[in-house]
Every structure is written in structure tokens, then in C-alpha cells.
Short mmCIF file of C-alpha atoms and ligand atoms in Angstrom, two decimals:
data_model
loop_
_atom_site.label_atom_id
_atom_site.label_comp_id
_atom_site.label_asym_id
_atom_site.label_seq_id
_atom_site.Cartn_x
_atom_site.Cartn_y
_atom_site.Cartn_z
CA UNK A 1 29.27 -35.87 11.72
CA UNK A 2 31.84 -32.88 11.63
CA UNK A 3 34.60 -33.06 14.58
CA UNK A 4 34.62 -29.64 16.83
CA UNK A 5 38.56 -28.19 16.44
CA UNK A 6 39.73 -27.67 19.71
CA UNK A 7 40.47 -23.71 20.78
CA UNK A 8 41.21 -22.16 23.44
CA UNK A 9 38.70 -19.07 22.70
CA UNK A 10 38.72 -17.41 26.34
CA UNK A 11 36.16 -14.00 26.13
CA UNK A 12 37.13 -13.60 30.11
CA UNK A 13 40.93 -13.14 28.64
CA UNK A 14 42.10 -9.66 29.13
CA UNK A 15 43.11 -9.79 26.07
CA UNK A 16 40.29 -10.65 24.48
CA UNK A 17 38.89 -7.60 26.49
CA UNK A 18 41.23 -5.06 24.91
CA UNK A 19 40.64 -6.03 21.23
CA UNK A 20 38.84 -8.99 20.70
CA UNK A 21 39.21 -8.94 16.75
CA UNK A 22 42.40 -11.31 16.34
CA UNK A 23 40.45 -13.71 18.89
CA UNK A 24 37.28 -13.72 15.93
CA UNK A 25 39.61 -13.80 13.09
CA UNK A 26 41.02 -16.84 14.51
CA UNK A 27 37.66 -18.61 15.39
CA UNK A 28 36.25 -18.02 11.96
CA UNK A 29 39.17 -19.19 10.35
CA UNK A 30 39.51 -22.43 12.38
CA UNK A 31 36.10 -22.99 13.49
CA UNK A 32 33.20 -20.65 12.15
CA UNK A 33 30.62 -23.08 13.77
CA UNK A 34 32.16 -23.92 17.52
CA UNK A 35 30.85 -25.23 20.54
CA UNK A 36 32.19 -23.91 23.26
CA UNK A 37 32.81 -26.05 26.79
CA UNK A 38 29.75 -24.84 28.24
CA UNK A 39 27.43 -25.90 25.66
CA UNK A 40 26.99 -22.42 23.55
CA UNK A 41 27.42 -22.59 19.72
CA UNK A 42 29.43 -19.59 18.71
CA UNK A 43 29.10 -18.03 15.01
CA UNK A 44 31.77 -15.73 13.59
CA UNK A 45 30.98 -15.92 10.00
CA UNK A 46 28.92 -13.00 8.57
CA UNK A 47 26.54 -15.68 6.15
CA UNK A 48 25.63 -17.69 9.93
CA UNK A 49 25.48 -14.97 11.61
CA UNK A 50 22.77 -12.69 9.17
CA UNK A 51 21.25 -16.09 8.45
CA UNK A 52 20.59 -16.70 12.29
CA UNK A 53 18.92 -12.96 12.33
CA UNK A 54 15.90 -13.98 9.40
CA UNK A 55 15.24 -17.80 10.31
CA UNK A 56 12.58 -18.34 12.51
CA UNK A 57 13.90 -21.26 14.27
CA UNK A 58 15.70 -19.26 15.93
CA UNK A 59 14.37 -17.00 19.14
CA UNK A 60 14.31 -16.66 22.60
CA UNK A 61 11.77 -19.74 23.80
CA UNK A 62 8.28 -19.43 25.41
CA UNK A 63 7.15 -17.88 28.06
CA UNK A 64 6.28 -14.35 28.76
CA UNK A 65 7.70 -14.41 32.09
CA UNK A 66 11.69 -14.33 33.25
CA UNK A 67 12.15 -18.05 34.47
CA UNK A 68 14.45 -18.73 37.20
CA UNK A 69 17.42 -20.05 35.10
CA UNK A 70 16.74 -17.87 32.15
CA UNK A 71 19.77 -16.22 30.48
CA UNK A 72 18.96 -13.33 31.86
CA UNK A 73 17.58 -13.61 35.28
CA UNK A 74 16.35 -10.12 37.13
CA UNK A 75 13.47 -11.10 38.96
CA UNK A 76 11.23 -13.94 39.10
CA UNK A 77 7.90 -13.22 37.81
CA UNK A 78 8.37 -10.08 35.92
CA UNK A 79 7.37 -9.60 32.25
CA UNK A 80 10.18 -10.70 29.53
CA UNK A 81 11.18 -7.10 28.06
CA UNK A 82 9.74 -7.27 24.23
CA UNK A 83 13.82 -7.71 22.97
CA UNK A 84 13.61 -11.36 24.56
CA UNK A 85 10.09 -12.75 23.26
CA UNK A 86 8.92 -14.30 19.99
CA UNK A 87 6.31 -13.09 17.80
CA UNK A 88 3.64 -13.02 18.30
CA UNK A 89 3.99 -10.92 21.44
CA UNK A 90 7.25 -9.36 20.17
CA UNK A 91 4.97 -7.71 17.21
CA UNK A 92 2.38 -6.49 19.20
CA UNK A 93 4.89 -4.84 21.57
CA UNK A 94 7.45 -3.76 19.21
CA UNK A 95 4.49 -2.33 17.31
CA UNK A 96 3.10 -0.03 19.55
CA UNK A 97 6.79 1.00 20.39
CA UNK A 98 7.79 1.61 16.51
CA UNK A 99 5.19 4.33 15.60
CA UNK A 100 7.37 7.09 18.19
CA UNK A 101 10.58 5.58 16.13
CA UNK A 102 9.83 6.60 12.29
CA UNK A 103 12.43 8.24 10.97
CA UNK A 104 10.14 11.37 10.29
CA UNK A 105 9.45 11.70 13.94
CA UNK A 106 12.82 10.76 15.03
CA UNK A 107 14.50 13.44 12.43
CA UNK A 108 12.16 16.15 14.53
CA UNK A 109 14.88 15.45 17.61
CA UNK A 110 17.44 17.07 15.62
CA UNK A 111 17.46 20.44 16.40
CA UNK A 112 17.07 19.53 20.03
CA UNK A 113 19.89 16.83 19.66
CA UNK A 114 22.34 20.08 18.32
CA UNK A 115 21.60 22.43 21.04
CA UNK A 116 22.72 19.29 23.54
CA UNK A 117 25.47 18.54 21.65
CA UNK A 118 26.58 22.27 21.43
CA UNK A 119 26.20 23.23 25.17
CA UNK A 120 28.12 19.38 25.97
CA UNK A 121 30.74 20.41 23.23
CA UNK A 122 30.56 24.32 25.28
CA UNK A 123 32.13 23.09 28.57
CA UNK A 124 34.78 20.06 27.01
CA UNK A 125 36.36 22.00 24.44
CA UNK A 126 38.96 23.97 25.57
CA UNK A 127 38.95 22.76 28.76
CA UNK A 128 42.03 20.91 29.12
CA UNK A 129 41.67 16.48 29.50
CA UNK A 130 38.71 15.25 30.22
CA UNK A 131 37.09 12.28 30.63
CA UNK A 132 35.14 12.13 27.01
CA UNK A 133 33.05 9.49 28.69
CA UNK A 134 31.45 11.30 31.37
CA UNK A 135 31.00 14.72 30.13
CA UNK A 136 29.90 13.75 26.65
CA UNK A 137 29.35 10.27 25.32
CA UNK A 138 26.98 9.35 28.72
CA UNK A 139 25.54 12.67 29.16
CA UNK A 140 24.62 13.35 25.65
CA UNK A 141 22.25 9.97 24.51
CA UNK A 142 21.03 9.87 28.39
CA UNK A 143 19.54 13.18 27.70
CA UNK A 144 18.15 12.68 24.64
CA UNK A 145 16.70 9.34 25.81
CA UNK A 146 15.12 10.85 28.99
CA UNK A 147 13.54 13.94 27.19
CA UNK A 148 12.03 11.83 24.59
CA UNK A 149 10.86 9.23 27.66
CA UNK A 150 9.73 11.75 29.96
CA UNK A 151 12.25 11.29 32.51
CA UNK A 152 12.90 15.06 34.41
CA UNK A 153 16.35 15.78 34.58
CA UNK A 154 16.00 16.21 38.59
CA UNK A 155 15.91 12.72 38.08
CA UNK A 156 18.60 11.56 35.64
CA UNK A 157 20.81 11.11 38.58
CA UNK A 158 18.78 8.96 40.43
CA UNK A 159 18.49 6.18 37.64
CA UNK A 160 21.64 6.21 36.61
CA UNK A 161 23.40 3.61 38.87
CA UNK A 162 20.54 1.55 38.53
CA UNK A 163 20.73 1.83 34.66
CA UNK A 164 24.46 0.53 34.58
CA UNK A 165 23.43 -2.30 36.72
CA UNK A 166 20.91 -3.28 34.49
CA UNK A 167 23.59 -2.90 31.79
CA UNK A 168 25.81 -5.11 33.39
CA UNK A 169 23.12 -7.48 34.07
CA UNK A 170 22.53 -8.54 30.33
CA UNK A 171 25.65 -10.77 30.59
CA UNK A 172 24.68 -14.45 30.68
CA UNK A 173 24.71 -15.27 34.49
CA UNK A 174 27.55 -17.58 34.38
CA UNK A 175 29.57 -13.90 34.70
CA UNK A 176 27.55 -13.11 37.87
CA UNK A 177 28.39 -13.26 41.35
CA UNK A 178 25.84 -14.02 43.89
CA UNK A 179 26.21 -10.24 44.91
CA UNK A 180 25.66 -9.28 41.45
CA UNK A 181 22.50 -11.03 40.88
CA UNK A 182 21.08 -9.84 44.14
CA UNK A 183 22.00 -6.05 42.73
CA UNK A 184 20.12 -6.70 39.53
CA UNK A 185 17.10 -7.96 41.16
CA UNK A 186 17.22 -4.71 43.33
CA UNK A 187 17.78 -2.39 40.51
CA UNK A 188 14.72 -3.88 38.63
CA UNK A 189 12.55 -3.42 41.48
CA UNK A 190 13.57 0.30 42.27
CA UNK A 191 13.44 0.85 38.60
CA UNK A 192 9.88 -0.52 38.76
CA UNK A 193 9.14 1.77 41.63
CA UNK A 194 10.41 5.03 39.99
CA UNK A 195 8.45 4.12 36.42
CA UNK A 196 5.41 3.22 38.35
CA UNK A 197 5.19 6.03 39.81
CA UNK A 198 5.91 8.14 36.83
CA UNK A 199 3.73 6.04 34.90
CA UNK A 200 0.60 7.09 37.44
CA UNK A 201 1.43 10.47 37.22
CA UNK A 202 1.53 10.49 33.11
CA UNK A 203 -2.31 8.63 33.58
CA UNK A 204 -3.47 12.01 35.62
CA UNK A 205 -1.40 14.33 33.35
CA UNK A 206 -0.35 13.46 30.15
CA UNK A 207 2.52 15.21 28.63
CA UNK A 208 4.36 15.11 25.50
CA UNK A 209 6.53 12.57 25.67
CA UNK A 210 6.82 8.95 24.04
CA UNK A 211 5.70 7.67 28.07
CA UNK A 212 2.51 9.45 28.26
CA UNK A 213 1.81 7.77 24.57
CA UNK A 214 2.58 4.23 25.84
CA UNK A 215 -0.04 4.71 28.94
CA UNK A 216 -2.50 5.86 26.22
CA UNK A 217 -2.07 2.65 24.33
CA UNK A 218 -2.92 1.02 27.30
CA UNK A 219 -6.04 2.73 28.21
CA UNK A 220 -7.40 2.15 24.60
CA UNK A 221 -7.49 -1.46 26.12
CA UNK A 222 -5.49 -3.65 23.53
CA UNK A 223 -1.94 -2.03 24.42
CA UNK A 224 0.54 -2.70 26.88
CA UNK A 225 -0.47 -4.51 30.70
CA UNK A 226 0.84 -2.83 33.80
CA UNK A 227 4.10 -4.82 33.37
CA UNK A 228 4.56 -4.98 29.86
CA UNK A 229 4.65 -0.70 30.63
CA UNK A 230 7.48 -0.94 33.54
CA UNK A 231 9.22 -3.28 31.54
CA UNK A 232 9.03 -1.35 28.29
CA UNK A 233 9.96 1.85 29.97
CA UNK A 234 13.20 -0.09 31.38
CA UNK A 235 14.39 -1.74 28.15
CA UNK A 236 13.68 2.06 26.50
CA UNK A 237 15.44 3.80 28.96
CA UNK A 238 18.92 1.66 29.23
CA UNK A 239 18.96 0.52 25.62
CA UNK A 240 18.52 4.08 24.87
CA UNK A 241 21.67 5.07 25.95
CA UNK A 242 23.84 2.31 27.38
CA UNK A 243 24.65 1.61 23.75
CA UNK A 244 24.58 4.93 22.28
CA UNK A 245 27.49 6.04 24.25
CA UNK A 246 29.76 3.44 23.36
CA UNK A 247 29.13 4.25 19.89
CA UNK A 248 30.56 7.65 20.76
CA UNK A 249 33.67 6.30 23.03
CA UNK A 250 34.34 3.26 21.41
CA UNK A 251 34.05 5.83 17.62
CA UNK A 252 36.80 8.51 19.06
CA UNK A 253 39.29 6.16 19.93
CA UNK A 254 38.63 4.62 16.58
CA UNK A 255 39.40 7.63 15.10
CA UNK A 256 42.01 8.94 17.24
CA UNK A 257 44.22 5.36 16.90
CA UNK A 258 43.37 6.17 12.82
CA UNK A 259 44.34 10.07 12.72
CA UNK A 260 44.34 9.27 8.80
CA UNK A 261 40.34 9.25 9.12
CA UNK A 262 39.64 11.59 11.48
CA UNK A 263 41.40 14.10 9.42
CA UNK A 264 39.14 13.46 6.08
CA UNK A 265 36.23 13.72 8.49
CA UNK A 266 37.72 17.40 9.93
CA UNK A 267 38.15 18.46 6.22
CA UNK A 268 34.24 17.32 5.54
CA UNK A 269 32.00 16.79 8.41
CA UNK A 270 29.61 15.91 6.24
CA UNK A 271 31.23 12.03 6.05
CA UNK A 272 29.47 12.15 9.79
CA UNK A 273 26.59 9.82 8.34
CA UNK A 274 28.51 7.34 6.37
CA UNK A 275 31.46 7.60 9.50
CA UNK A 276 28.88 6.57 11.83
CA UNK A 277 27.80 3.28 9.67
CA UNK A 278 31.58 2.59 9.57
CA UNK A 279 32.68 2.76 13.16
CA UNK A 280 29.62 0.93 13.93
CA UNK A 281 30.91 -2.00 12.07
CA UNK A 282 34.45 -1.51 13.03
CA UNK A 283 33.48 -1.63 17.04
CA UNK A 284 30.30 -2.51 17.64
CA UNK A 285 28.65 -1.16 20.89
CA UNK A 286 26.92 -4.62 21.34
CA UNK A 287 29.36 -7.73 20.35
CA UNK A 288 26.98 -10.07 20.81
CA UNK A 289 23.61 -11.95 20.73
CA UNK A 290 21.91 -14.89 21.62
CA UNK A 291 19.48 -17.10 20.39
CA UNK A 292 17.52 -20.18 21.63
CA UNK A 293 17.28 -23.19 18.87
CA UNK A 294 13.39 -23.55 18.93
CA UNK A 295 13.26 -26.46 16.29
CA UNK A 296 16.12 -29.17 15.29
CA UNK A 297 18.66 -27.27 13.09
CA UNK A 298 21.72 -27.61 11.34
CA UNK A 299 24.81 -25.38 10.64
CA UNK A 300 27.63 -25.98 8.51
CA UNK A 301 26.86 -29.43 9.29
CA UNK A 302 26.63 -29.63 12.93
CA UNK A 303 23.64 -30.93 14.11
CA UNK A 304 22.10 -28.23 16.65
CA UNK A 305 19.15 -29.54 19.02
CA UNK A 306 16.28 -27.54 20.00
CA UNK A 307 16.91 -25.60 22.53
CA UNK A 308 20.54 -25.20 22.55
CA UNK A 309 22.08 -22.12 22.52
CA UNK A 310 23.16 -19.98 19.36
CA UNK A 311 25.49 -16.91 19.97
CA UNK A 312 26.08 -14.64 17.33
CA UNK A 313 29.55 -13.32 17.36
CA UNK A 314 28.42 -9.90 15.20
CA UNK A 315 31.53 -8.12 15.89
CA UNK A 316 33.26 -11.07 14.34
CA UNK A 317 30.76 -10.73 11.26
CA UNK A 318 31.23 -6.78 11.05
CA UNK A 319 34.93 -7.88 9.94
CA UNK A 320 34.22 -11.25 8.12
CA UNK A 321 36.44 -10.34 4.89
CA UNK A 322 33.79 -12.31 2.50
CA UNK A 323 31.83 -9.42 3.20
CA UNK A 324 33.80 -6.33 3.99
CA UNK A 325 36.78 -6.25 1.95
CA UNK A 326 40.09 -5.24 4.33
CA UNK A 327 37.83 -5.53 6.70
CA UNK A 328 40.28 -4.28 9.79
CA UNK A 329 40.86 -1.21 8.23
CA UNK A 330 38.86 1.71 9.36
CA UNK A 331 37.36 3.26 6.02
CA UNK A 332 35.16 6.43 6.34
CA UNK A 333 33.44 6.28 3.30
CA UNK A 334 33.09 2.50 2.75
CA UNK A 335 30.54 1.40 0.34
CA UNK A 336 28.26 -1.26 0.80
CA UNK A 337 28.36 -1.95 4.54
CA UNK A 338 25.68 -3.88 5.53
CA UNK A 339 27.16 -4.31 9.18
CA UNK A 340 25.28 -6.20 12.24
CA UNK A 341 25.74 -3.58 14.34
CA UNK A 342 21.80 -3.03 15.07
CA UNK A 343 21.11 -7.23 14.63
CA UNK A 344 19.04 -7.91 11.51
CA UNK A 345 15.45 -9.77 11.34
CA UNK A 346 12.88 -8.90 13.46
CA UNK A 347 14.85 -7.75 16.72
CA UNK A 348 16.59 -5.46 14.74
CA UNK A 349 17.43 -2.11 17.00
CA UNK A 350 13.82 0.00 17.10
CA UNK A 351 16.15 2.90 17.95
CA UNK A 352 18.88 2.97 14.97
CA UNK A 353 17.43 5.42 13.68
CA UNK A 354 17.88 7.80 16.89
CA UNK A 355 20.95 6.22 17.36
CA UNK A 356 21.98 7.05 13.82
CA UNK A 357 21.20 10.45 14.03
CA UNK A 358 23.03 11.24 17.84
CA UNK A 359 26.00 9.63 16.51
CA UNK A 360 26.29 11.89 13.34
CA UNK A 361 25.58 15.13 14.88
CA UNK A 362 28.38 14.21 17.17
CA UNK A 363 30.72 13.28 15.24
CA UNK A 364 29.93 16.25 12.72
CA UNK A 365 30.40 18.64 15.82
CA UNK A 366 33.19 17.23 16.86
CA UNK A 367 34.98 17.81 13.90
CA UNK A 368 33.82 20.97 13.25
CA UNK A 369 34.53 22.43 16.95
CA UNK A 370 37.40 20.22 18.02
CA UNK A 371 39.27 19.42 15.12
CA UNK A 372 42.80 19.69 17.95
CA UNK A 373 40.68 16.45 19.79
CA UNK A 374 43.71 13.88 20.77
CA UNK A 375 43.90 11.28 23.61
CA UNK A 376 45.24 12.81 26.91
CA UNK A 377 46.94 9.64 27.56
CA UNK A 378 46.95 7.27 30.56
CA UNK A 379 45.82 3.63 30.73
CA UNK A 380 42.26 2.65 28.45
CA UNK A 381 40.23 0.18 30.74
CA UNK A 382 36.66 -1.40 29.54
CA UNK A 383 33.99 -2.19 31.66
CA UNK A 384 33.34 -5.53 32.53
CA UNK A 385 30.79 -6.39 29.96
CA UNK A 386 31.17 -9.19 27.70
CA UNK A 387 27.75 -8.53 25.77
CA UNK A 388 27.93 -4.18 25.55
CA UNK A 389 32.05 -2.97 24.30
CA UNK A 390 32.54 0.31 25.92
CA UNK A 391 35.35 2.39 27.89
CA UNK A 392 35.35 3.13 31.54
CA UNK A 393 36.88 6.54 30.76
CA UNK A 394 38.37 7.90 27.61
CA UNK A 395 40.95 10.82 28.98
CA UNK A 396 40.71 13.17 25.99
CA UNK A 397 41.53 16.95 25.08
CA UNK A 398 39.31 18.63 23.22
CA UNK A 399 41.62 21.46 21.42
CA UNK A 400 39.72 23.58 19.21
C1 HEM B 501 24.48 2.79 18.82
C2 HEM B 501 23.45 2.54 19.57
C3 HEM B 501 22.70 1.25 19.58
C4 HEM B 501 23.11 0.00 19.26
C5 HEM B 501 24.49 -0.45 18.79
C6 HEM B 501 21.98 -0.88 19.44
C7 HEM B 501 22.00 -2.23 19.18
C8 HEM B 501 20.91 -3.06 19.27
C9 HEM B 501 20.90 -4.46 18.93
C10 HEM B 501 22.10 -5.24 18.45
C11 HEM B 501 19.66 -4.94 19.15
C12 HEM B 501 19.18 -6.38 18.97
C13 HEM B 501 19.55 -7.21 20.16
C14 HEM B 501 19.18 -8.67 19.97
O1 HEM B 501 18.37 -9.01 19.13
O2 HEM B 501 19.72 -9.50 20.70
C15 HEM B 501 18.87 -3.83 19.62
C16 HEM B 501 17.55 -3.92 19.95
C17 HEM B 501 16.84 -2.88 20.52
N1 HEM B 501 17.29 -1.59 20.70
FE1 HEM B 501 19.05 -0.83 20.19
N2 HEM B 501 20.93 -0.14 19.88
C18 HEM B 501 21.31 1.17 19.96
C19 HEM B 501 20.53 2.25 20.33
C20 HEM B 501 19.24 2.15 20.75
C21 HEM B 501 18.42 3.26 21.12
C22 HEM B 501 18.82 4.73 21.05
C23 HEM B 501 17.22 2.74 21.54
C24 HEM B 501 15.97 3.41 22.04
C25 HEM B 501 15.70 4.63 21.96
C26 HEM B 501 17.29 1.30 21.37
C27 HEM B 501 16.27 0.44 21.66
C28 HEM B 501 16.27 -0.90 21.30
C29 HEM B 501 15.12 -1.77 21.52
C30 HEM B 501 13.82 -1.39 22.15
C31 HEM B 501 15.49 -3.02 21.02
C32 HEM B 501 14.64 -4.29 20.98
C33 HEM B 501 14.10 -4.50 19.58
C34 HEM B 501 13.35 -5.81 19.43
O3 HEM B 501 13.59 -6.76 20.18
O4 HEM B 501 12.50 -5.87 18.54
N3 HEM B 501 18.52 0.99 20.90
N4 HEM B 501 19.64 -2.69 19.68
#
């Protein structure tokens, strides 16, 4: 058998925090298959990595329910969202979600995605630093999720708290603090309240919006249980925009530290689509996954047991130079780039193709209306997420 190299890979190291891309270059170079001290294999190596994505023996374990030392551990009892079960519950779940996900009907949003963008892009330009953060990349997706939902914007406010708790929450519980945990388990219940209750009032009056289509489903009687709904709604709702906003923090600073690239995208806006594949692989909003061995495996010769613990490094794939030639370069119109960003196989992201579209009508806006954007200075921070890469703030100004 193979002997594990010895590292000292530390994801808690600040340093790790503020650019974690020497740290992967490292690992795959000295140890593309390692086993950390706590028992999780890690995979930096794009082929492992994709590979992990398609094989079935790889998934998230039985059991519809959350048990009590699961990974991720709101609250005991509740359903599994569908993003942690196997098939064949994951199909029929992710199935019923899908159809309000085409690309046709997504592609619809568009003109409604502009006007948000515009009257965002209305109060930040010109206005002197800002936080880019809070007035655009949360705002922007969090709308767009909510209106698509069926969440009224009265309530936007209410949620959001217990939306970054949630967010936070998706870190392996090892990161948790007793207070933490109890502050999940809260924010799952009160999000379970407020979707209940929305929920019943969709079931007297049903509206136009992806919610009032999932409580149909239901009442046809082979769609989603009462649970299955809250939990749906929940995974929709933060997923929807937790992610999407890092895309657009996590893409400015990307192209503000490469001025080289965000002037070819000022000159054509139109490299928004292929811009938004790029950043995507260059700082992925999500770093990384996990995976339960479900039958006896083996990687680059290691031996892996069932149900040991895979984690799939994919921001270290998104720069594995077998696959993405000069791969820490930021390149606007790279060809090819079949990135991890949205996971591959049969969890791969149900809302890319929203995602897709928010991110290039931003960045296409951007450029047009602020072509002056630069960073207003002062310290960058991240928030204390190992799985989800994204900025506290991002001080910008937004010169026209
Ligand atoms: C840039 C933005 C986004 C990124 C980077 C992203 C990334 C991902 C990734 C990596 C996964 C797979 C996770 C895993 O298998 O462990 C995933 C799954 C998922 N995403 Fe996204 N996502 C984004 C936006 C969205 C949006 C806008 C929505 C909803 C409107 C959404 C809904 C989902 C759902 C429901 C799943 C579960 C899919 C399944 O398990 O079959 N995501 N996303």
C-alpha cells in the first residue's frame, strides 16, 4: 500500500483563508490523494475530483432523515434537503424542482433580472465607496431568488439573518461551537415556521411563483410531503443566493486585482457570458464538497472503506494545470473550461442556469455603467466559511 506524505494542509490558516490556491497547488503536487488527521480524504486533482462527481459509489449514505452526527446537523428529525440524498429520492425531488429551472423558463427572468440590476446599479454608481457587497452582490440574487420563490419583499428582511446562519451552518460541525449549533437548529425551525406558513397561504391562493407550483405537486399526491416542501423551500431560498453573490464579490475583485481583464470586458461587454464561466473557475463561490464512500473504493491506490469520507477540493481542480492551461491566470475568453464550479454528476447546481444568467447581466452592466469601478481600499476580510468563499464587504467606487 501507498504511504500518506505528511503536510501540514491547515484550511483554519488565515492564510489559507485569504487565497487558498498556493495551499491546493501544493497538495496536488505532493499528495493529490491525502488523508487528512481527522479521517477525511482530500482530492485536488481535476481527473479525482470529476471522477468522484459521475461514480455512483460515491453519495451521501441512507437515510432520509438528518441523523444526530450527520455532517450537517440542523435538527434532529427533519427531512435531508434533496442536495444530501441518493437517488432514488434525489430524482424524484430534483425532478419536480428542475421543470421551473429550464433554461427557456429561466431566460424569461431576464428582463426582470435588468430592471434589478439597473435600479441596484442607479443608487451605487456615482455614489462615492460603497460596500459592493451589501448594496449589490446580496441584494441583487436575494431578489431575484425571492420573486421567483414567492417570498414578499416585506419579508426579505426577516429571513435574512436566518439565511446566513444556515449558510454558515453547511460547514462540517467540527467548525461549530456549541452556540453555533444551537443557532442553526433555531434558524431551521423559524425558517420552518415562516415557509409553513407561506406554504398554507399558497394552498388557499395560489400565485405565480415557483412555491405555489411545488404545493401543487403535492396535492397531485405523488410530489413533495409536508417536509420535503419546508425543506425544499429552505435549500431554494439560501442556495439561491448565498452563492450567487459571491460569484459577484468574489468576480470584481477578480477583476479589479486583474485591471488587464476588466478592461477587455469594458471595451466588449458582451465577454459577460464567457467572463462569468471564467471567474467561476478562477474563485469558486463553493470550494468544496463532500461525499460518503458507499461501497469499498480505491483512488490512486489508496484503499478507501465504505463509508469514509471523500472531499472534493473543486477549487483546487478549477486550477489543476492538466486541465486548464496557466491555470492561475485570469483569462476572459478561455476556451474549453469545463470548471467544477456547479459540481458535475447528478448534484450538479439545478440553478446554474439562473446563476449563469444574474452573473452576466451584472457583469455586462457593470461594465457598461461603471467602467471608473476600482476598490475604495481598506482591509478585505472573508467570512468564516470554509465550504462557501465570499467577502464580508468589498469597499468599492463605482465611477461611471
Ligand atoms: C454562482 C452561483 C452558484 C453556485 C456556485 C452553485 C454551486 C452549486 C454546487 C457546487 C452544487 C452541488 C453541491 C454538492 O453536490 O455538494 C449546487 C447544488 C445546488 N444548487 Fe447551486 N450554485 C449556485 C447558484 C444556485 C442558484 C441560483 C440556485 C437556485 C435557484 C441553486 C440551487 C441549487 C440546488 C437546489 C442544488 C442541489 C442540486 C442537487 O443536489 O441535485 N444554486 N450548487
Amino acid at each position: 500500500m501507498k504511504t500518506m506524505p505528511v503536510l501540514d494542509f491547515d484550511p483554519l490558516d488565515p492564510a489559507y483563508r485569504a487565497d487558498p490556491y498556493p495551499s491546493y497547488h501544493r497538495l496536488r503536487r505532493e499528495a493529490p490523494v491525502y488523508r487528512t488527521p481527522r479521517g477525511h480524504w482530500l482530492l485536488s486533482r481535476y481527473r479525482e475530483c470529476a471522477e468522484v462527481f459521475r461514480d455512483r459509489r460515491f453519495g451521501h449514505g441512507s437515510g432520509r432523515v438528518l441523523q444526530e452526527n450527520s455532517f450537517r446537523r440542523p435538527v434532529e428529525g427533519r427531512s435531508k434537503p434533496f442536495i444530501l440524498l441518493d437517488p432514488p429520492e434525489h430524482t424524484r425531488l430534483r425532478s419536480l424542482v428542475n421543470k421551473a429551472f429550464t433554461p427557456r423558463i429561466v431566460d424569461r427572468l431576464a428582463g426582470r433580472i435588468q430592471e434589478v440590476v439597473d435600479a441596484l446599479l442607479d443608487e451605487v454608481v456615482g455614489a462615492g465607496p460603497v460596500d459592493f457587497m451589501a448594496t449589490f452582490a446580496h441584494p441583487l440574487p436575494v431578489t431575484v431568488i425571492s420573486e421567483l420563490l414567492g417570498v414578499p419583499a416585506a419579508d426579505r428582511h426577516l429571513i435574512k439573518e436566518l439565511s446566513h446562519v444556515v449558510a454558515r451552518g453547511v460547514d462540517p460541525d467540527f467548525r461549530h461551537e456549541p452556540d453555533q449549533v444551537r443557532r442553526r437548529a433555531e434558524a431551521f425551525t423559524a425558517f420552518d415556521e415562516y415557509f409553513r406558513a407561506l406554504i398554507a397561504e399558497r394552498r388557499d391562493r395560489p400565485a405565480a411563483d415557483l412555491l405555489s407550483e411545488l404545493v401543487a405537486a403535492r396535492s397531485e399526491g405523488e410530489g413533495l410531503t409536508e417536509g420535503e416542501l419546508l425543506t425544499t423551500c429552505i435549500l431554494l431560498y439560501v442556495a439561491g443566493h448565498e452563492t450567487t453573490m459571491d460569484l459577484l464579490g468574489n468576480g470584481v475583485l477578480a477583476l479589479m486585482r486583474n485591471p488587464g481583464e476588466w478592461r477587455r470586458l469594458r471595451d466588449d461587454p458582451g465577454l459577460a457570458e464567457s467572463a462569468v464561466e471564467e471567474l467561476l473557475r478562477y474563485d469558486p463561490p463553493t470550494q468544496m464538497s463532500r461525499r460518503t464512500v458507499l461501497a469499498d473504493v480505491e483512488i490512486d491506490g489508496y484503499p478507501i472503506a465504505e463509508g469514509e469520507q471523500v472531499v472534493i477540493l473543486r477549487g483546487a481542480a478549477n486550477r489543476d494545470p492538466e486541465v486548464f492551461p496557466d491555470p492561475d491566470r485570469l483569462d476572459l475568453t478561455r476556451r474549453d473550461n469545463r470548471h467544477l464550479a456547479f459540481d458535475g454528476g447528478i448534484h450538479f447546481c439545478v440553478g446554474a442556469p439562473l446563476a449563469r444568467l444574474e452573473g452576466r447581466i451584472a457583469f455586462a452592466s457593470l461594465a457598461r455603467r461603471a467602467p471608473g469601478l476600482t476598490l475604495a481600499g481598506g482591509e478585505l476580510g472573508y467570512r468564516d466559511n470554509l465550504i462557501i468563499r465570499g467577502l464580508a464587504a468589498l469597499p468599492v467606487d463605482a465611477r461611471s
